[in-house]
CSV table of C-alpha atoms in Angstrom, one decimal:
chain,number,residue,atom,x,y,z
A,1,UNK,CA,-1.9,12.8,2.4
A,2,UNK,CA,0.7,15.4,1.6
A,3,UNK,CA,3.2,13.5,3.8
A,4,UNK,CA,2.9,10.6,1.4
A,5,UNK,CA,4.1,12.6,-1.6
A,6,UNK,CA,6.5,14.9,0.3
A,7,UNK,CA,10.0,13.4,0.1
A,8,UNK,CA,11.2,15.6,3.0
A,9,UNK,CA,8.6,14.1,5.4
A,10,UNK,CA,10.2,11.8,7.9
A,11,UNK,CA,8.9,8.3,8.3
A,12,UNK,CA,8.4,7.2,11.9
A,13,UNK,CA,11.2,5.1,13.3
A,14,UNK,CA,10.5,1.3,13.4
A,15,UNK,CA,10.9,0.0,16.9
A,16,UNK,CA,11.0,-3.6,15.7
A,17,UNK,CA,12.9,-5.1,12.8
A,18,UNK,CA,10.9,-5.3,9.6
A,19,UNK,CA,9.9,-8.6,8.3
A,20,UNK,CA,11.2,-9.4,4.8
A,21,UNK,CA,7.6,-9.8,3.6
A,22,UNK,CA,4.3,-8.2,4.5
A,23,UNK,CA,2.1,-10.0,6.9
A,24,UNK,CA,-1.3,-11.0,5.5
A,25,UNK,CA,-2.9,-8.2,7.5
A,26,UNK,CA,-0.5,-5.7,6.1
A,27,UNK,CA,-1.0,-6.9,2.6
A,28,UNK,CA,-4.8,-6.6,3.0
A,29,UNK,CA,-4.4,-3.1,4.4
A,30,UNK,CA,-2.2,-2.1,1.5
A,31,UNK,CA,-4.7,-3.6,-0.9
A,32,UNK,CA,-7.4,-1.4,0.7
A,33,UNK,CA,-5.2,1.7,0.2
A,34,UNK,CA,-4.4,0.8,-3.4
A,35,UNK,CA,-8.1,0.1,-4.1
A,36,UNK,CA,-9.0,3.6,-2.7
A,37,UNK,CA,-6.4,5.3,-5.0
A,38,UNK,CA,-7.4,3.1,-7.9
A,39,UNK,CA,-10.7,4.8,-8.0
A,40,UNK,CA,-9.1,8.1,-9.0
A,41,UNK,CA,-8.8,9.3,-12.5
A,42,UNK,CA,-5.1,10.2,-12.2
A,43,UNK,CA,-1.9,8.6,-13.4
A,44,UNK,CA,-1.4,7.3,-9.9
A,45,UNK,CA,-4.9,5.7,-10.1
A,46,UNK,CA,-3.8,3.6,-13.1
A,47,UNK,CA,-0.7,2.5,-11.2
A,48,UNK,CA,-2.8,1.8,-8.1
A,49,UNK,CA,-5.2,-0.4,-10.2
A,50,UNK,CA,-2.2,-2.3,-11.6
A,51,UNK,CA,-0.6,-2.9,-8.2
A,52,UNK,CA,-3.9,-3.7,-6.5
A,53,UNK,CA,-4.6,-6.4,-9.1
A,54,UNK,CA,-1.1,-7.8,-8.8
A,55,UNK,CA,-1.3,-7.9,-5.0
A,56,UNK,CA,-4.8,-9.4,-5.0
A,57,UNK,CA,-3.6,-12.2,-7.2
A,58,UNK,CA,-0.8,-13.1,-4.8
A,59,UNK,CA,-2.6,-13.0,-1.4
A,60,UNK,CA,-5.5,-15.2,-0.1
A,61,UNK,CA,-8.8,-13.4,0.2
A,62,UNK,CA,-10.0,-12.3,3.6
A,63,UNK,CA,-12.8,-14.8,3.4
A,64,UNK,CA,-10.5,-17.8,3.7
């Protein structure tokens, strides 16, 4: 977790070019992470709730 908030932590090198948009699988995985952080009672929790709702409104559900 510390590596997520540590600006000096190096991100792994991407071996393939990044797509301009998230894949549906990536979007659902990100939604899972945001939903997890949304459960916290912290300023980041409020931001996570906001972005989780925004992302959920823009992607199809897993059930479809």
